[in-house]
Short mmCIF file of C-alpha atoms in Angstrom, two decimals:
data_model
loop_
_atom_site.label_atom_id
_atom_site.label_comp_id
_atom_site.label_asym_id
_atom_site.label_seq_id
_atom_site.Cartn_x
_atom_site.Cartn_y
_atom_site.Cartn_z
CA MET A 1 -77.83 5.79 76.04
CA LYS A 2 -79.51 4.82 72.76
CA LYS A 3 -77.10 7.07 70.86
CA SER A 4 -74.14 5.47 72.65
CA MET A 5 -75.36 1.94 71.89
CA MET A 6 -75.92 2.87 68.24
CA SER A 7 -72.36 4.23 68.02
CA ILE A 8 -70.95 1.01 69.45
CA LEU A 9 -73.05 -1.07 67.03
CA MET A 10 -71.88 0.98 64.04
CA LEU A 11 -68.27 0.58 65.22
CA VAL A 12 -68.69 -3.22 65.45
CA ILE A 13 -70.23 -3.36 61.96
CA LEU A 14 -67.42 -1.19 60.59
CA LEU A 15 -64.78 -3.42 62.19
CA VAL A 16 -66.43 -6.57 60.85
CA PHE A 17 -66.61 -5.25 57.30
CA THR A 18 -63.15 -3.74 57.50
CA GLY A 19 -61.88 -7.09 58.69
CA CYS A 20 -63.59 -8.92 55.85
CA SER A 21 -62.26 -6.45 53.30
CA SER A 22 -58.68 -6.49 54.50
CA THR A 23 -58.47 -10.27 54.89
CA SER A 24 -60.11 -11.20 51.59
CA SER A 25 -57.01 -10.23 49.65
CA THR A 26 -54.46 -11.50 52.15
CA GLY A 27 -55.33 -15.16 52.21
CA ALA A 28 -57.05 -15.18 55.59
CA ASN A 29 -58.74 -18.41 54.50
CA GLU A 30 -55.37 -20.11 54.10
CA ASP A 31 -55.11 -23.60 55.59
CA ASP A 32 -52.27 -26.12 55.60
CA THR A 33 -53.07 -27.62 52.18
CA LEU A 34 -52.47 -26.22 48.70
CA THR A 35 -54.89 -27.67 46.13
CA VAL A 36 -53.71 -27.40 42.51
CA ALA A 37 -56.28 -27.74 39.72
CA TRP A 38 -55.21 -29.05 36.30
CA LEU A 39 -56.97 -28.86 32.93
CA PRO A 40 -57.78 -32.17 31.19
CA ASN A 41 -54.72 -31.69 28.95
CA GLU A 42 -52.39 -32.01 31.93
CA SER A 43 -54.51 -34.49 33.92
CA GLY A 44 -53.39 -37.67 32.16
CA GLU A 45 -51.54 -40.47 33.93
CA ASP A 46 -48.47 -39.89 31.74
CA LEU A 47 -48.00 -36.43 33.32
CA GLY A 48 -48.47 -37.67 36.88
CA GLU A 49 -44.73 -37.65 37.58
CA ALA A 50 -44.44 -33.99 36.51
CA ARG A 51 -47.44 -32.98 38.64
CA ASP A 52 -46.05 -34.84 41.64
CA GLU A 53 -42.63 -33.26 41.21
CA ILE A 54 -44.08 -29.74 41.19
CA GLY A 55 -46.14 -30.65 44.26
CA LYS A 56 -43.09 -31.98 46.08
CA ILE A 57 -41.05 -28.83 45.38
CA LEU A 58 -43.94 -26.60 46.54
CA GLU A 59 -44.33 -28.66 49.71
CA ASP A 60 -40.64 -28.23 50.52
CA ALA A 61 -40.86 -24.48 49.92
CA THR A 62 -44.08 -23.74 51.81
CA GLY A 63 -44.25 -26.49 54.44
CA MET A 64 -47.82 -27.12 53.26
CA LYS A 65 -49.33 -30.32 51.89
CA VAL A 66 -50.06 -30.22 48.16
CA GLU A 67 -53.04 -32.03 46.66
CA HIS A 68 -53.78 -32.29 42.94
CA LYS A 69 -57.25 -31.88 41.47
CA THR A 70 -57.17 -33.45 37.99
CA THR A 71 -60.18 -32.82 35.76
CA THR A 72 -61.98 -34.09 32.67
CA ASP A 73 -63.56 -30.75 31.74
CA TYR A 74 -62.15 -27.22 31.34
CA ASN A 75 -65.02 -25.70 33.30
CA ILE A 76 -64.31 -27.86 36.37
CA ALA A 77 -60.78 -26.44 36.68
CA ILE A 78 -61.92 -22.86 35.98
CA GLU A 79 -64.77 -23.08 38.50
CA ALA A 80 -62.48 -24.72 41.09
CA ILE A 81 -60.02 -21.81 41.19
CA ALA A 82 -62.74 -19.14 40.86
CA ASN A 83 -65.01 -20.61 43.56
CA GLY A 84 -62.28 -21.28 46.08
CA ASN A 85 -62.10 -25.05 45.69
CA ALA A 86 -58.51 -24.78 44.48
CA ASP A 87 -55.66 -22.52 45.62
CA LEU A 88 -53.60 -22.78 42.45
CA ALA A 89 -54.34 -23.84 38.88
CA PHE A 90 -52.55 -24.28 35.59
CA LEU A 91 -54.91 -22.78 33.00
CA GLY A 92 -54.75 -21.56 29.43
CA ALA A 93 -54.89 -17.81 28.85
CA GLN A 94 -58.62 -17.93 28.05
CA GLY A 95 -59.27 -20.13 31.08
CA TYR A 96 -57.45 -17.61 33.29
CA ILE A 97 -59.47 -14.71 31.84
CA GLU A 98 -62.74 -16.57 32.48
CA ALA A 99 -61.69 -17.39 36.07
CA ASN A 100 -60.57 -13.76 36.63
CA ASN A 101 -63.90 -12.50 35.27
CA LYS A 102 -65.71 -14.71 37.79
CA ASN A 103 -63.43 -13.73 40.69
CA ASP A 104 -60.81 -10.99 40.37
CA SER A 105 -58.92 -12.53 43.30
CA VAL A 106 -57.66 -15.08 40.76
CA GLN A 107 -54.38 -13.65 39.50
CA PRO A 108 -51.54 -14.98 37.33
CA LEU A 109 -48.17 -15.91 38.83
CA VAL A 110 -45.89 -17.28 36.11
CA VAL A 111 -45.84 -18.69 32.59
CA PRO A 112 -43.15 -20.90 31.06
CA SER A 113 -40.73 -18.73 29.08
CA GLY A 114 -39.72 -19.20 25.47
CA GLU A 115 -36.30 -20.45 24.41
CA SER A 116 -34.87 -17.01 25.27
CA GLY A 117 -35.72 -17.49 28.94
CA THR A 118 -37.99 -14.40 28.80
CA LEU A 119 -41.58 -13.44 28.04
CA ASP A 120 -40.53 -12.20 24.59
CA ASP A 121 -41.07 -15.59 22.95
CA ALA A 122 -43.31 -17.20 25.56
CA VAL A 123 -45.69 -18.65 22.99
CA TYR A 124 -46.86 -22.00 21.72
CA ASN A 125 -48.83 -22.81 18.57
CA SER A 126 -52.47 -23.40 17.74
CA TRP A 127 -52.84 -25.84 14.85
CA LEU A 128 -55.57 -26.53 12.34
CA ALA A 129 -54.87 -30.12 11.32
CA VAL A 130 -56.32 -32.40 8.66
CA GLN A 131 -55.61 -35.91 7.45
CA ASN A 132 -53.99 -34.70 4.20
CA ALA A 133 -52.97 -31.04 3.86
CA ASP A 134 -52.47 -31.37 0.09
CA ASP A 135 -56.27 -31.61 -0.27
CA TYR A 136 -56.44 -28.02 1.01
CA LYS A 137 -53.91 -26.47 -1.37
CA ILE A 138 -55.00 -23.63 -3.64
CA ASN A 139 -52.50 -22.40 -6.23
CA GLY A 140 -49.74 -24.18 -4.33
CA GLU A 141 -50.59 -22.59 -0.97
CA TYR A 142 -52.13 -24.26 2.06
CA MET A 143 -55.46 -22.52 2.64
CA ILE A 144 -58.40 -23.00 5.01
CA ASP A 145 -61.13 -22.42 2.39
CA GLY A 146 -61.87 -26.15 2.27
CA ILE A 147 -62.79 -26.48 5.94
CA GLN A 148 -66.28 -25.03 5.45
CA GLY A 149 -68.92 -27.77 5.51
CA LYS A 150 -66.54 -30.27 7.13
CA LYS A 151 -66.81 -32.18 10.43
CA PHE A 152 -64.74 -30.03 12.79
CA SER A 153 -63.31 -30.76 16.25
CA PHE A 154 -62.54 -28.07 18.82
CA VAL A 155 -61.07 -28.73 22.28
CA SER A 156 -63.50 -26.77 24.48
CA ASN A 157 -65.08 -23.35 24.06
CA SER A 158 -62.96 -22.30 27.10
CA SER A 159 -59.74 -23.30 25.36
CA THR A 160 -57.42 -20.57 24.08
CA SER A 161 -55.64 -22.47 21.32
CA GLY A 162 -58.38 -25.08 20.89
CA PHE A 163 -61.23 -22.61 20.31
CA LYS A 164 -60.72 -18.88 20.97
CA VAL A 165 -57.75 -18.36 18.63
CA PRO A 166 -58.79 -20.74 15.81
CA SER A 167 -62.44 -19.56 15.82
CA THR A 168 -61.27 -15.94 15.62
CA GLY A 169 -58.95 -16.80 12.74
CA ILE A 170 -61.69 -18.66 10.87
CA VAL A 171 -64.17 -15.79 11.31
CA ASP A 172 -61.56 -13.17 10.29
CA TYR A 173 -60.73 -15.12 7.13
CA PHE A 174 -64.19 -16.12 5.93
CA SER A 175 -65.94 -12.85 6.85
CA GLN A 176 -63.96 -11.19 4.06
CA GLN A 177 -66.23 -13.10 1.67
CA ASP A 178 -69.74 -11.73 1.00
CA LYS A 179 -71.30 -15.14 1.66
CA PHE A 180 -69.90 -15.22 5.20
CA LYS A 181 -69.62 -11.50 6.03
CA GLU A 182 -71.99 -11.91 9.02
CA LEU A 183 -70.17 -14.97 10.37
CA LYS A 184 -69.46 -14.90 14.14
CA ALA A 185 -67.50 -17.17 16.45
CA GLU A 186 -70.81 -18.25 18.03
CA ASP A 187 -71.87 -19.64 14.64
CA LEU A 188 -69.05 -22.18 14.87
CA LEU A 189 -70.18 -23.70 18.16
CA GLU A 190 -72.61 -26.13 16.55
CA GLY A 191 -72.76 -27.96 13.24
CA GLY A 192 -75.71 -28.83 11.04
CA LYS A 193 -77.30 -28.57 7.61
CA ASP A 194 -77.49 -24.77 7.64
CA LYS A 195 -74.40 -24.21 9.78
CA PHE A 196 -70.84 -23.33 8.81
CA PHE A 197 -69.64 -26.82 9.73
CA SER A 198 -71.60 -29.99 9.01
CA GLU A 199 -70.80 -31.26 12.49
CA VAL A 200 -68.90 -29.84 15.49
CA LEU A 201 -67.26 -32.07 18.06
CA TYR A 202 -65.39 -31.22 21.27
CA GLY A 203 -62.45 -33.38 22.31
CA GLY A 204 -62.51 -32.13 25.92
CA SER A 205 -58.72 -31.86 25.74
CA HIS A 206 -56.17 -31.12 23.03
CA GLN A 207 -55.31 -34.80 22.97
CA GLY A 208 -58.99 -35.68 22.57
CA SER A 209 -59.43 -33.25 19.68
CA ALA A 210 -56.39 -34.75 17.89
CA VAL A 211 -57.76 -38.26 18.37
CA ASN A 212 -61.11 -37.13 16.90
CA LEU A 213 -59.17 -36.33 13.72
CA LEU A 214 -57.02 -39.47 13.76
CA THR A 215 -60.03 -41.76 14.20
CA GLY A 216 -61.95 -40.08 11.38
CA LYS A 217 -64.68 -38.65 13.62
CA ALA A 218 -63.56 -35.20 12.46
CA GLU A 219 -62.13 -34.03 9.13
CA VAL A 220 -60.48 -30.91 10.60
CA ALA A 221 -59.33 -30.40 14.19
CA ALA A 222 -57.95 -27.57 16.32
CA PHE A 223 -55.36 -28.40 18.98
CA CYS A 224 -51.94 -27.17 20.10
CA ASP A 225 -48.39 -28.35 19.56
CA THR A 226 -47.26 -28.52 23.20
CA CYS A 227 -50.16 -30.74 24.26
CA VAL A 228 -49.45 -33.43 21.65
CA ASN A 229 -45.65 -33.22 21.46
CA ASN A 230 -45.30 -36.14 23.86
CA TYR A 231 -47.25 -38.41 21.52
CA VAL A 232 -46.18 -37.52 17.94
CA VAL A 233 -43.02 -36.99 15.89
CA LEU A 234 -42.41 -34.86 12.81
CA ALA A 235 -42.57 -37.22 9.81
CA ASP A 236 -42.22 -34.72 6.96
CA GLY A 237 -41.91 -30.98 6.36
CA GLU A 238 -40.84 -28.23 8.74
CA GLU A 239 -41.83 -28.11 12.42
CA ASN A 240 -44.82 -25.84 13.07
CA LYS A 241 -45.31 -24.91 9.42
CA ALA A 242 -48.31 -25.52 7.17
CA GLY A 243 -47.74 -28.77 5.29
CA ALA A 244 -45.83 -30.43 8.16
CA VAL A 245 -46.80 -34.09 8.66
CA TYR A 246 -46.80 -35.64 12.15
CA LYS A 247 -46.94 -39.35 13.01
CA VAL A 248 -48.14 -40.94 16.26
CA LYS A 249 -45.29 -42.63 18.17
CA LYS A 250 -45.32 -46.40 18.52
CA ASP A 251 -45.13 -46.15 22.31
CA ALA A 252 -47.63 -43.28 22.62
CA ALA A 253 -49.62 -43.22 25.86
CA GLU A 254 -53.40 -42.98 26.08
CA PRO A 255 -55.44 -41.77 24.26
CA PHE A 256 -53.02 -42.12 21.31
CA ASN A 257 -52.23 -45.79 21.95
CA THR A 258 -55.14 -46.79 19.70
CA VAL A 259 -53.95 -44.71 16.71
CA VAL A 260 -50.25 -45.61 16.61
CA ASP A 261 -48.47 -44.79 13.30
CA LYS A 262 -51.42 -42.73 12.03
CA THR A 263 -50.58 -39.31 10.60
CA PHE A 264 -52.05 -35.83 10.31
CA SER A 265 -50.81 -32.65 8.65
CA LEU A 266 -51.13 -28.93 9.27
CA ILE A 267 -52.90 -26.31 7.18
CA SER A 268 -52.63 -23.41 9.64
CA VAL A 269 -50.31 -22.47 12.54
CA THR A 270 -50.96 -19.51 14.89
CA PRO A 271 -48.76 -18.43 17.85
CA VAL A 272 -50.57 -18.21 21.22
CA LEU A 273 -49.51 -16.73 24.59
CA ASN A 274 -48.24 -19.36 27.02
CA ALA A 275 -50.46 -20.74 29.77
CA PRO A 276 -50.17 -19.41 33.34
CA PHE A 277 -50.06 -20.86 36.82
CA VAL A 278 -52.65 -18.79 38.70
CA VAL A 279 -53.47 -18.28 42.38
CA ASN A 280 -56.62 -17.43 44.30
CA THR A 281 -55.39 -14.59 46.54
CA GLU A 282 -58.38 -15.01 48.87
CA LEU A 283 -57.06 -18.41 49.88
CA VAL A 284 -53.28 -17.97 49.77
CA SER A 285 -51.52 -15.35 51.89
CA GLU A 286 -49.07 -12.88 50.42
CA GLU A 287 -46.23 -14.56 52.35
CA THR A 288 -47.10 -17.96 50.87
CA ARG A 289 -47.61 -16.48 47.40
CA GLU A 290 -44.10 -15.02 47.54
CA LYS A 291 -42.70 -18.45 48.45
CA ILE A 292 -44.64 -20.11 45.62
CA LEU A 293 -43.57 -17.46 43.11
CA GLU A 294 -39.91 -17.72 44.11
CA THR A 295 -40.07 -21.52 43.92
CA LEU A 296 -41.75 -21.68 40.53
CA MET A 297 -39.16 -19.25 39.12
CA SER A 298 -36.20 -21.02 40.73
CA ASP A 299 -33.32 -22.78 39.00
CA GLU A 300 -34.35 -25.89 40.94
CA MET A 301 -37.63 -25.95 39.04
CA ALA A 302 -36.06 -25.03 35.68
CA ASN A 303 -33.40 -27.72 36.02
CA ASN A 304 -35.84 -30.42 37.13
CA GLU A 305 -35.95 -32.82 34.17
CA LYS A 306 -39.30 -34.26 35.26
CA VAL A 307 -40.86 -30.81 34.74
CA PHE A 308 -38.70 -29.20 32.02
CA VAL A 309 -37.84 -32.23 29.92
CA PRO A 310 -34.74 -32.13 27.67
CA GLU A 311 -35.69 -32.10 23.99
CA ASP A 312 -34.28 -35.58 23.33
CA SER A 313 -35.80 -37.17 26.43
CA LYS A 314 -38.40 -39.93 26.14
CA SER A 315 -40.05 -38.81 29.38
CA SER A 316 -43.35 -36.93 29.35
CA GLY A 317 -42.63 -33.71 31.21
CA LEU A 318 -44.82 -30.68 31.40
CA PHE A 319 -42.52 -28.45 29.32
CA LYS A 320 -39.73 -28.99 26.78
CA ARG A 321 -36.24 -27.55 27.24
CA VAL A 322 -34.54 -26.80 23.93
CA SER A 323 -32.08 -23.94 24.52
CA GLY A 324 -31.45 -24.70 28.19
CA LYS A 325 -32.65 -21.17 29.08
CA GLU A 326 -36.33 -22.13 29.53
CA LYS A 327 -37.79 -21.42 32.97
CA MET A 328 -40.87 -19.96 34.67
CA VAL A 329 -41.13 -16.17 34.46
CA GLU A 330 -43.40 -13.79 36.40
CA VAL A 331 -46.35 -12.38 34.52
CA GLU A 332 -48.94 -9.68 35.17
CA ASP A 333 -52.64 -9.65 34.34
CA ASP A 334 -52.34 -7.21 31.43
CA TRP A 335 -49.99 -9.57 29.57
CA PHE A 336 -53.15 -11.49 28.61
CA ASN A 337 -54.93 -8.48 27.10
CA PRO A 338 -54.31 -9.65 23.49
CA ILE A 339 -56.42 -12.73 24.27
CA ARG A 340 -59.09 -10.54 25.93
CA GLU A 341 -59.24 -8.49 22.73
CA LEU A 342 -60.32 -11.59 20.78
CA SER A 343 -63.65 -11.52 22.61
CA LYS A 344 -64.45 -7.88 21.73
#
């Protein structure tokens, strides 16, 4: 009798754990609402129309209600998708890797393509910007030697193009010199008398880091082209090249409305892998994920001018459309391995 009862108990335990295991990756916790988390860069009021448009298209495709979780801190968005407080998120590559490290049920769905309409050129640019690039010229070349000892602004230490890529580039460059051969990315996190930078600020967003430079709080700042394109125009030089000068538009939205007509210039430009929409597969079923994936990659999404804004448009969309071939393309986890390698 005891043996029989024990067998039944073991069977129940096995079924419970089997059930938990099989449902955890099939979205058994799915409800009738999709919550989308956004980084601070895409949480501004000026991008509200683009967020709402994506939500509306996803609602039509899935029959589920879409709610947006805007944030003021990178970690809030990363924790939201990793801890199950958001079903979807639009993160940078580094943000995705951090969320995936916390919970491997967080997986990428799509990234915006490049002008080719493929992953081949699905990149944007990380900038090191200063108030006057000519002050950083050595033998006629724009160099980063002069940034040491300056007041420097990053975006967030969870930002791909606003910390991970520029800090790696700075360490790679300066560690070739005997004086800085032991320099590590961690040494750039804080400023001070005996530190690499005299002061280190964090803008909290790419826009915030740019404004730190434009208001004089920082002498050098890291931020990306796509996050400030809605607020600035090329005033001199060649787009995305060292020496290029950008000017804040007269009708720029917050936070640039207080620095209208001010300029900055570039001393370094580095290509970075595009940012992904990611999903928590514990919360979203495979059937729903397929609908979301198909919708994000659809012509309807690509041709929506509130999301993919034509290059000459004055609207603030999420992405720019230059060639007319731009769209969302499916991506796998290992596409982000080059960014993972930066942390090794």
